[in-house]
Coordinates of N, CA and C in Angstrom, one line a residue:
M1 N -187.4 -14.7 -61.9 CA -186.3 -14.0 -61.6 C -185.0 -14.7 -61.8
S2 N -184.7 -16.2 -61.5 CA -183.9 -16.7 -61.4 C -183.0 -17.0 -62.5
H3 N -184.3 -17.3 -63.5 CA -183.9 -17.7 -64.9 C -183.2 -16.4 -65.5
T4 N -184.1 -15.0 -65.3 CA -183.4 -13.9 -66.1 C -182.2 -13.6 -65.2
L5 N -181.6 -13.9 -63.8 CA -180.4 -13.7 -63.2 C -179.3 -15.1 -64.0
G6 N -179.8 -15.7 -64.1 CA -179.1 -17.3 -65.1 C -178.3 -16.9 -66.3
I7 N -179.5 -16.1 -67.0 CA -179.2 -15.5 -68.3 C -178.1 -14.7 -68.4
R8 N -178.1 -13.6 -67.6 CA -177.3 -12.5 -67.4 C -176.0 -12.8 -67.0
Q9 N -176.0 -14.3 -66.1 CA -174.6 -14.5 -65.6 C -173.6 -15.5 -66.7
A10 N -174.5 -16.2 -67.5 CA -174.5 -16.6 -68.6 C -173.5 -15.5 -69.5
Q11 N -174.4 -14.5 -69.9 CA -173.6 -13.1 -70.8 C -172.6 -12.6 -70.4
K12 N -172.7 -12.4 -69.0 CA -171.4 -11.9 -68.3 C -170.5 -13.0 -68.4
Q13 N -170.2 -14.0 -68.4 CA -169.2 -15.0 -68.6 C -168.9 -15.2 -69.7
K14 N -169.9 -15.2 -70.8 CA -169.5 -15.0 -72.2 C -168.8 -14.0 -72.7
T15 N -168.9 -12.8 -72.0 CA -168.2 -11.6 -72.4 C -167.1 -11.7 -71.7
R16 N -166.8 -12.3 -70.2 CA -165.4 -12.1 -69.5 C -164.5 -13.2 -70.8
Q17 N -165.4 -14.4 -71.2 CA -164.4 -15.3 -71.6 C -163.9 -14.6 -73.7
A18 N -164.6 -13.9 -74.1 CA -164.3 -13.4 -75.2 C -163.3 -12.2 -75.3
L19 N -163.3 -11.2 -73.7 CA -162.2 -10.5 -73.4 C -161.1 -11.5 -73.7
L20 N -160.9 -12.3 -72.7 CA -160.0 -13.1 -72.3 C -159.1 -13.6 -73.7
D21 N -159.9 -14.1 -74.8 CA -159.6 -14.9 -76.0 C -159.2 -13.9 -76.7
A22 N -160.0 -12.5 -76.6 CA -159.6 -11.2 -77.5 C -157.8 -10.7 -77.0
A23 N -157.6 -10.7 -75.9 CA -156.4 -10.4 -75.4 C -155.2 -11.5 -75.6
L24 N -156.0 -12.8 -75.7 CA -154.6 -13.7 -76.1 C -154.0 -13.4 -77.5
G25 N -155.0 -13.1 -78.3 CA -154.9 -13.0 -79.7 C -154.0 -12.0 -80.1
L26 N -154.4 -10.7 -78.9 CA -153.6 -9.4 -79.6 C -152.2 -9.6 -79.1
L27 N -152.2 -10.4 -77.7 CA -150.6 -11.0 -77.1 C -149.8 -11.8 -78.1
E28 N -150.4 -12.2 -79.1 CA -149.4 -13.1 -79.9 C -148.4 -11.9 -80.8
E29 N -148.8 -10.7 -80.8 CA -148.0 -9.7 -81.3 C -146.9 -8.8 -80.5
Q30 N -147.5 -8.8 -79.2 CA -146.8 -8.2 -78.2 C -147.2 -8.4 -77.0
S31 N -146.4 -7.6 -76.1 CA -146.4 -8.0 -74.3 C -147.4 -7.3 -73.9
L32 N -148.2 -8.3 -72.6 CA -148.7 -7.7 -72.0 C -148.7 -6.1 -71.6
S33 N -147.3 -5.7 -70.9 CA -147.3 -4.3 -70.2 C -147.5 -3.4 -71.2
S34 N -147.5 -3.3 -72.8 CA -148.1 -2.5 -74.1 C -149.4 -2.8 -74.5
L35 N -150.0 -3.8 -74.2 CA -151.6 -3.7 -74.3 C -152.4 -3.1 -73.6
G36 N -153.4 -2.4 -74.2 CA -154.3 -1.3 -73.8 C -155.7 -2.0 -73.7
L37 N -156.2 -1.8 -72.9 CA -157.8 -2.0 -72.2 C -158.9 -1.7 -73.6
R38 N -158.6 -0.4 -74.2 CA -159.5 -0.2 -75.2 C -159.2 -1.4 -76.5
E39 N -157.8 -1.8 -77.0 CA -157.7 -2.8 -77.7 C -158.5 -4.0 -77.9
V40 N -158.4 -4.1 -76.2 CA -159.3 -5.6 -76.3 C -160.7 -5.2 -76.4
T41 N -161.4 -4.4 -75.7 CA -162.5 -3.9 -75.5 C -163.0 -4.0 -77.1
R42 N -162.4 -3.3 -78.2 CA -162.4 -2.9 -79.2 C -162.6 -3.9 -80.2
A43 N -161.5 -5.5 -79.7 CA -161.8 -6.5 -80.4 C -163.1 -7.2 -80.0
V44 N -163.4 -6.7 -78.9 CA -164.7 -7.7 -78.7 C -166.1 -7.1 -79.2
G45 N -165.7 -5.5 -79.5 CA -166.9 -5.0 -79.7 C -168.2 -4.6 -78.4
V46 N -167.2 -4.2 -77.2 CA -168.2 -3.8 -76.0 C -167.4 -2.3 -76.0
A47 N -167.8 -1.6 -74.9 CA -167.7 -0.4 -74.9 C -166.2 -0.6 -73.9
P48 N -165.4 0.5 -73.2 CA -164.3 -0.1 -72.7 C -164.5 0.1 -71.3
T49 N -165.7 0.9 -71.0 CA -166.4 1.0 -69.3 C -166.7 -0.7 -69.4
A50 N -167.1 -1.4 -69.7 CA -167.4 -3.0 -70.1 C -166.3 -3.4 -69.6
F51 N -165.4 -3.4 -69.6 CA -163.9 -4.4 -69.3 C -163.9 -4.3 -68.0
Y52 N -164.4 -2.9 -66.9 CA -163.9 -3.1 -65.9 C -165.4 -3.7 -64.9
R53 N -166.5 -4.4 -65.3 CA -167.1 -5.4 -64.8 C -166.4 -6.6 -64.7
H54 N -165.2 -6.6 -65.5 CA -164.8 -8.2 -65.5 C -163.4 -8.1 -64.7
F55 N -162.2 -7.2 -65.3 CA -161.5 -7.0 -64.3 C -161.1 -5.2 -63.8
R56 N -159.9 -5.5 -62.5 CA -159.7 -4.0 -62.5 C -158.5 -3.9 -63.3
S57 N -157.8 -4.1 -64.1 CA -156.7 -3.8 -64.8 C -156.5 -5.0 -66.1
T58 N -155.7 -4.7 -67.0 CA -154.9 -5.3 -68.1 C -154.1 -6.4 -66.8
A59 N -153.5 -6.3 -66.2 CA -152.7 -7.0 -65.0 C -153.7 -8.0 -64.5
D60 N -154.9 -7.5 -64.2 CA -155.7 -8.6 -63.9 C -156.1 -9.5 -64.4
L61 N -156.2 -9.2 -66.2 CA -156.6 -10.1 -67.0 C -155.4 -10.8 -67.5
G62 N -154.2 -10.6 -67.3 CA -152.9 -11.2 -67.4 C -153.3 -12.4 -66.1
V63 N -153.5 -12.2 -64.7 CA -153.2 -13.2 -63.9 C -154.7 -14.3 -64.1
A64 N -155.6 -13.7 -65.0 CA -156.7 -14.5 -65.3 C -156.2 -15.2 -66.5
L65 N -155.6 -14.9 -67.4 CA -154.7 -15.9 -68.5 C -154.2 -16.9 -67.9
V66 N -153.1 -16.5 -67.1 CA -152.2 -17.7 -66.1 C -153.0 -18.5 -65.2
E67 N -154.1 -18.4 -65.1 CA -155.1 -19.5 -64.6 C -155.7 -20.4 -65.5
E68 N -155.8 -19.5 -66.8 CA -156.3 -20.3 -67.6 C -155.5 -21.1 -68.3
A69 N -154.4 -20.9 -68.5 CA -153.0 -21.3 -69.2 C -152.5 -22.3 -67.9
L70 N -152.5 -22.2 -67.1 CA -151.7 -23.4 -65.9 C -152.8 -24.2 -65.4
G71 N -154.0 -23.6 -64.8 CA -154.5 -24.2 -63.7 C -155.1 -25.7 -64.2
S72 N -155.6 -25.6 -65.4 CA -156.1 -27.1 -66.0 C -155.1 -28.2 -65.6
L73 N -153.7 -27.8 -65.6 CA -152.5 -28.8 -65.7 C -152.5 -29.6 -64.4
H74 N -152.5 -29.0 -63.1 CA -152.8 -29.3 -62.1 C -152.9 -31.1 -61.8
P75 N -154.2 -31.3 -62.3 CA -154.4 -32.8 -62.2 C -154.1 -33.4 -63.1
M76 N -153.7 -33.0 -64.2 CA -153.1 -33.9 -65.2 C -151.4 -33.8 -64.6
I77 N -150.7 -33.0 -64.2 CA -149.5 -33.5 -64.1 C -149.4 -34.6 -62.6
R78 N -150.4 -34.3 -61.7 CA -150.4 -35.3 -60.6 C -151.2 -36.5 -60.8
Q79 N -151.6 -37.1 -61.9 CA -152.0 -38.0 -62.3 C -150.8 -38.9 -63.3
T80 N -150.4 -38.0 -64.0 CA -148.9 -38.4 -65.0 C -148.1 -38.9 -64.1
V81 N -147.9 -38.2 -62.9 CA -146.6 -38.6 -61.6 C -147.0 -39.8 -61.1
A82 N -148.3 -39.7 -60.6 CA -148.7 -40.6 -59.6 C -148.8 -42.1 -60.2
S83 N -149.4 -42.3 -61.4 CA -150.0 -43.4 -62.0 C -149.5 -44.3 -62.5
A84 N -148.1 -43.8 -62.9 CA -147.0 -44.1 -63.9 C -146.3 -45.6 -62.8
E85 N -145.9 -46.6 -63.3 CA -145.2 -47.8 -62.7 C -143.9 -47.9 -62.8
S86 N -143.5 -46.9 -63.7 CA -141.7 -46.7 -63.6 C -141.2 -45.4 -63.5
S87 N -140.4 -45.2 -63.5 CA -139.4 -43.8 -64.1 C -139.9 -43.8 -65.5
D88 N -139.2 -44.6 -66.3 CA -139.7 -44.4 -67.6 C -140.9 -44.2 -68.2
E89 N -141.8 -44.6 -67.7 CA -143.0 -44.6 -67.7 C -144.0 -43.1 -67.6
R90 N -143.2 -43.1 -66.4 CA -143.5 -41.3 -66.0 C -142.9 -40.3 -66.8
I91 N -141.5 -40.6 -67.0 CA -141.0 -39.4 -68.3 C -141.9 -39.3 -69.5
T92 N -142.0 -40.9 -70.2 CA -142.8 -40.9 -71.1 C -144.0 -39.8 -71.0
R93 N -144.8 -40.3 -70.2 CA -146.3 -39.6 -69.9 C -146.1 -38.2 -70.0
A94 N -144.8 -37.7 -69.0 CA -145.0 -36.4 -69.2 C -144.7 -35.7 -70.1
V95 N -143.4 -36.3 -71.1 CA -143.4 -35.4 -72.3 C -144.8 -35.7 -73.7
Q96 N -145.2 -36.7 -73.1 CA -146.8 -36.8 -74.0 C -147.9 -35.5 -74.1
L97 N -147.4 -35.5 -72.3 CA -148.6 -34.5 -71.8 C -148.1 -33.3 -71.9
I98 N -147.1 -32.7 -72.1 CA -146.2 -31.6 -72.6 C -146.7 -30.8 -74.0
E99 N -146.2 -32.3 -75.1 CA -146.2 -32.2 -76.4 C -148.1 -32.0 -76.9
S100 N -148.6 -32.8 -76.1 CA -150.1 -32.6 -76.4 C -151.0 -31.0 -76.3
H101 N -150.5 -30.4 -74.9 CA -150.9 -29.1 -74.3 C -150.2 -27.8 -75.2
V102 N -149.2 -28.4 -75.7 CA -148.2 -27.0 -76.7 C -149.1 -27.2 -78.0
T103 N -149.8 -28.2 -78.2 CA -150.3 -28.4 -79.3 C -151.6 -27.7 -79.3
A104 N -152.1 -27.9 -78.6 CA -153.6 -27.6 -77.9 C -154.2 -26.3 -78.2
Y105 N -152.7 -25.8 -77.1 CA -152.7 -24.3 -76.4 C -151.2 -23.4 -76.7
P106 N -151.0 -23.2 -78.0 CA -150.0 -22.7 -78.4 C -149.9 -21.2 -77.6
A107 N -151.0 -20.6 -78.0 CA -150.9 -19.4 -77.3 C -151.1 -18.8 -76.1
H108 N -151.8 -20.0 -75.1 CA -151.2 -20.3 -73.8 C -150.0 -20.2 -73.4
V109 N -149.4 -21.3 -74.4 CA -147.5 -21.8 -73.9 C -147.1 -20.5 -73.9
R110 N -147.3 -19.6 -75.3 CA -146.2 -18.5 -75.5 C -146.3 -17.7 -74.9
F111 N -147.7 -17.0 -74.0 CA -147.8 -16.0 -73.2 C -147.5 -16.2 -72.3
I112 N -147.4 -17.3 -71.9 CA -146.5 -18.1 -70.0 C -145.4 -17.8 -70.4
A113 N -144.7 -18.0 -71.8 CA -143.2 -18.1 -71.8 C -142.8 -16.7 -72.0
R114 N -143.4 -15.7 -72.4 CA -142.8 -14.4 -72.8 C -143.1 -13.7 -71.5
E115 N -144.3 -13.9 -70.7 CA -144.5 -12.9 -69.4 C -144.0 -13.4 -68.5
R116 N -143.2 -14.9 -68.4 CA -142.8 -15.5 -66.9 C -141.6 -14.5 -66.5
H117 N -140.9 -13.7 -67.1 CA -140.3 -12.7 -67.0 C -140.3 -11.7 -67.3
G118 N -141.6 -11.3 -68.2 CA -142.1 -9.7 -68.5 C -142.2 -8.7 -67.3
G119 N -142.5 -7.8 -67.7 CA -142.7 -6.6 -67.1 C -144.4 -6.4 -66.1
V120 N -144.7 -7.3 -66.3 CA -146.2 -7.4 -65.3 C -146.1 -7.5 -64.0
Q121 N -145.7 -7.4 -63.0 CA -145.2 -7.7 -61.8 C -146.3 -8.8 -61.2
P122 N -147.7 -8.4 -61.4 CA -148.6 -9.6 -60.8 C -148.8 -10.6 -61.3
V123 N -148.3 -10.5 -63.0 CA -148.5 -11.6 -63.6 C -147.5 -12.6 -63.3
R124 N -145.9 -12.3 -63.5 CA -145.4 -12.8 -62.9 C -145.0 -13.4 -61.9
K125 N -145.6 -13.0 -60.6 CA -146.2 -13.5 -59.3 C -146.8 -14.8 -59.5
A126 N -147.9 -14.5 -60.5 CA -149.0 -15.4 -60.8 C -148.6 -16.8 -61.4
I127 N -147.5 -16.6 -62.5 CA -147.0 -17.8 -62.9 C -145.6 -18.5 -61.9
Q128 N -145.3 -17.7 -60.9 CA -144.6 -18.2 -60.2 C -145.0 -19.0 -59.0
E129 N -146.5 -18.8 -58.7 CA -146.8 -19.1 -57.7 C -147.5 -20.4 -58.6
Q130 N -148.0 -20.7 -59.7 CA -148.1 -21.5 -60.2 C -147.3 -22.7 -60.4
L131 N -146.2 -22.2 -60.7 CA -144.6 -23.2 -61.3 C -144.6 -23.7 -59.4
G132 N -144.5 -22.9 -58.7 CA -144.5 -23.5 -57.2 C -145.2 -24.5 -56.8
R133 N -146.5 -24.4 -57.3 CA -147.5 -25.6 -57.2 C -147.0 -27.0 -57.9
F134 N -146.7 -26.6 -58.7 CA -146.1 -27.7 -59.9 C -145.4 -28.5 -59.1
V135 N -144.3 -27.8 -58.5 CA -143.0 -28.3 -58.0 C -143.4 -28.8 -56.9
E136 N -144.4 -28.3 -56.2 CA -144.9 -28.8 -54.4 C -145.5 -30.6 -55.1
E137 N -146.5 -30.4 -56.1 CA -147.2 -31.8 -56.6 C -146.3 -32.6 -56.7
V138 N -145.2 -32.3 -57.7 CA -144.3 -33.5 -58.1 C -143.4 -34.0 -56.8
R139 N -143.2 -33.0 -56.4 CA -142.2 -33.4 -54.7 C -143.2 -34.4 -53.8
D140 N -144.6 -34.1 -54.1 CA -145.0 -35.2 -52.9 C -145.3 -36.3 -53.4
E141 N -145.4 -36.8 -54.7 CA -145.8 -37.6 -55.5 C -143.8 -38.3 -55.6
L142 N -143.0 -37.8 -55.6 CA -141.9 -38.3 -55.7 C -141.8 -38.9 -54.1
A143 N -142.1 -38.3 -53.3 CA -142.0 -38.4 -51.8 C -142.6 -40.0 -51.4
K144 N -143.6 -40.4 -52.7 CA -144.1 -41.8 -52.3 C -143.5 -42.8 -53.1
D145 N -142.6 -42.9 -53.5 CA -141.3 -43.4 -54.3 C -140.5 -44.3 -53.3
P146 N -140.5 -45.5 -53.1 CA -139.3 -46.3 -52.4 C -138.1 -45.8 -52.4
E147 N -138.1 -45.1 -53.5 CA -136.5 -44.4 -53.9 C -136.0 -43.1 -53.0
A148 N -137.4 -42.8 -52.8 CA -137.2 -41.6 -51.8 C -136.9 -41.7 -50.5
E149 N -137.0 -42.9 -49.6 CA -136.7 -43.2 -48.4 C -135.2 -42.7 -48.0
G150 N -134.6 -41.9 -47.4 CA -133.4 -40.8 -46.8 C -133.1 -39.8 -47.5
W151 N -134.4 -39.3 -48.4 CA -134.3 -37.8 -48.7 C -134.6 -37.0 -48.1
S152 N -134.0 -35.8 -47.9 CA -134.6 -34.7 -47.2 C -135.6 -34.1 -47.8
D153 N -136.6 -33.3 -46.9 CA -137.7 -32.4 -47.9 C -137.0 -31.3 -49.0
D154 N -135.8 -30.9 -48.7 CA -135.2 -30.4 -49.5 C -134.6 -30.4 -50.5
D155 N -134.2 -31.7 -50.7 CA -133.5 -32.7 -51.7 C -134.3 -32.6 -52.5
L156 N -135.8 -33.1 -51.9 CA -136.7 -33.3 -53.0 C -137.5 -32.2 -53.9
L157 N -137.5 -31.5 -53.0 CA -138.0 -29.9 -53.9 C -137.1 -29.6 -54.7
M158 N -135.4 -30.1 -54.3 CA -134.0 -29.5 -55.4 C -134.7 -30.8 -57.1
L159 N -135.5 -31.8 -56.8 CA -135.4 -32.6 -58.0 C -136.4 -32.3 -58.8
S160 N -137.8 -32.1 -57.6 CA -138.8 -31.5 -58.2 C -138.9 -30.0 -59.2
H161 N -138.0 -29.2 -58.6 CA -137.5 -28.3 -59.3 C -136.9 -28.3 -60.6
L162 N -135.8 -29.9 -60.6 CA -135.5 -30.4 -62.0 C -136.5 -30.7 -62.7
Y163 N -136.9 -31.5 -62.9 CA -138.0 -32.1 -63.2 C -138.7 -30.6 -63.9
V164 N -139.3 -30.2 -63.1 CA -140.5 -28.6 -63.7 C -139.8 -27.9 -64.6
D165 N -138.7 -27.5 -64.1 CA -137.7 -26.5 -65.2 C -137.5 -27.2 -66.7
Q166 N -137.6 -28.6 -66.6 CA -137.2 -29.3 -67.5 C -138.3 -29.2 -68.6
M167 N -139.1 -29.6 -68.2 CA -141.0 -29.7 -68.8 C -141.2 -28.5 -69.0
L168 N -140.4 -27.1 -68.2 CA -140.4 -25.6 -68.9 C -139.7 -25.4 -70.2
I169 N -138.5 -26.3 -70.2 CA -137.7 -26.3 -71.5 C -138.0 -26.8 -72.5
T170 N -138.8 -28.2 -72.3 CA -139.6 -28.9 -73.3 C -140.5 -28.4 -74.2
A171 N -141.6 -27.9 -73.4 CA -142.7 -27.1 -73.7 C -142.0 -25.9 -74.8
S172 N -140.7 -25.2 -74.6 CA -140.8 -24.2 -75.5 C -140.0 -25.0 -76.5
L173 N -139.4 -26.1 -76.5 CA -138.8 -26.4 -77.6 C -140.2 -27.1 -78.7
F174 N -140.9 -27.8 -78.1 CA -142.2 -28.2 -78.9 C -143.2 -27.0 -79.3
L175 N -142.7 -25.6 -79.1 CA -144.1 -24.7 -79.2 C -142.5 -24.2 -80.5
E176 N -141.4 -24.3 -80.8 CA -140.9 -23.6 -81.7 C -140.6 -24.8 -82.6
A177 N -141.2 -26.2 -82.6 CA -141.2 -27.0 -83.2 C -142.4 -27.3 -84.3
L178 N -143.6 -26.6 -83.4 CA -145.0 -26.6 -83.9 C -145.3 -26.6 -85.2
E179 N -144.1 -26.2 -86.5 CA -144.3 -26.2 -87.4 C -143.3 -26.9 -88.5
A180 N -142.6 -27.8 -87.5 CA -141.6 -28.3 -88.2 C -142.3 -30.3 -88.6
S181 N -141.6 -30.7 -88.9 CA -141.7 -31.9 -89.4 C -142.2 -33.2 -88.7
P182 N -143.1 -34.0 -88.6 CA -143.0 -35.1 -87.6 C -141.9 -35.7 -87.0
E183 N -140.6 -35.7 -88.0 CA -139.3 -36.0 -87.7 C -138.5 -35.4 -86.7
E184 N -138.9 -34.3 -86.9 CA -138.0 -33.3 -85.8 C -138.9 -32.9 -84.4
R185 N -140.1 -32.9 -84.6 CA -141.1 -33.3 -83.4 C -140.7 -34.3 -82.6
E186 N -140.2 -35.5 -83.3 CA -139.8 -36.7 -82.5 C -138.3 -36.2 -81.7
R187 N -137.6 -36.0 -82.9 CA -136.8 -35.3 -82.1 C -136.6 -34.6 -80.6
V188 N -137.4 -33.9 -80.9 CA -137.6 -33.2 -79.3 C -138.1 -33.8 -78.8
A189 N -139.1 -34.7 -78.8 CA -139.6 -36.2 -77.7 C -138.5 -36.4 -77.1
L190 N -137.4 -36.8 -78.0 CA -136.3 -38.0 -77.6 C -135.4 -36.9 -76.9
R191 N -134.8 -36.3 -77.1 CA -134.4 -35.1 -76.6 C -134.8 -35.0 -74.9
A192 N -135.8 -34.4 -74.7 CA -136.5 -34.1 -73.9 C -136.4 -35.6 -72.7
T193 N -136.8 -36.9 -73.4 CA -136.7 -38.1 -72.8 C -135.5 -38.4 -71.9
R194 N -134.5 -38.0 -72.7 CA -133.2 -38.4 -72.6 C -132.8 -37.3 -71.6
Q195 N -132.8 -36.4 -71.3 CA -132.7 -35.2 -70.5 C -133.6 -35.7 -69.2
M196 N -134.6 -35.9 -69.1 CA -135.3 -36.2 -67.8 C -134.8 -37.7 -67.1
R197 N -134.1 -38.8 -68.5 CA -133.4 -39.8 -67.5 C -132.5 -39.4 -67.3
L198 N -131.7 -38.8 -67.4 CA -130.5 -38.1 -66.9 C -130.6 -37.7 -65.9
I199 N -131.6 -37.1 -65.5 CA -132.2 -36.5 -63.8 C -132.3 -37.6 -63.5
G200 N -133.3 -38.6 -63.5 CA -133.2 -40.1 -63.0 C -132.2 -40.8 -62.7
I201 N -131.4 -40.4 -63.5 CA -130.0 -41.2 -63.3 C -129.5 -40.6 -61.7
G202 N -129.3 -39.7 -61.8 CA -128.6 -38.6 -60.7 C -129.8 -38.6 -59.4
R203 N -130.6 -38.9 -60.0 CA -131.4 -39.3 -58.4 C -130.9 -40.3 -57.6
H204 N -130.7 -41.4 -58.5 CA -130.7 -42.9 -58.1 C -129.2 -43.2 -57.5
H205 N -128.5 -42.0 -57.4 CA -126.8 -42.1 -57.4 C -127.0 -40.8 -55.8
W206 N -127.7 -40.3 -55.8 CA -127.7 -39.2 -55.1 C -127.5 -39.1 -53.6
L207 N -127.4 -40.1 -53.0 CA -127.2 -40.5 -51.6 C -126.0 -41.5 -51.5
D208 N -125.5 -41.8 -52.9 CA -124.2 -42.6 -52.3 C -123.3 -42.2 -51.8

């Protein structure tokens, strides 16, 4: 019996992932608010009723895509911020992480960029919650730096917001440069590095 249940569970997970993958592909050409569940099930080759075994609605599917796109980044962001020996190393690692993530998962990054201000409220909320977690995680690591002495929590949050906002801008620039030459991608990386360093310079003098 347990073996049979295991097979069924694996098949259910496989179908769920197929629905997510199909939706992500369809969303390359449209927004989530215009996506119909019949489009998704047709792409997978299952009956429309099968959709509801996995998601309550296309908005629920969109929230799952947000988790898939951003959830795995949390430990990587924390490690990038925590393990660096200097501010410059931290920035270099952050830019490299963003570039590699955009290169590996361009459809996910496009989805987040489009739906961050899109028409599906639960998805917008899910994205904002994920970004809020990034801000808090960066804040917690920056607070451990000797340079954070004397900083208020509000100021550390403001600084973290600046870094996370810059990471989002950098992701969008790398996305636009996916088909560009290596030289153009290098220019994007250099620009992002310089902009984050400028934020760092402001940090050094904030309490002056």
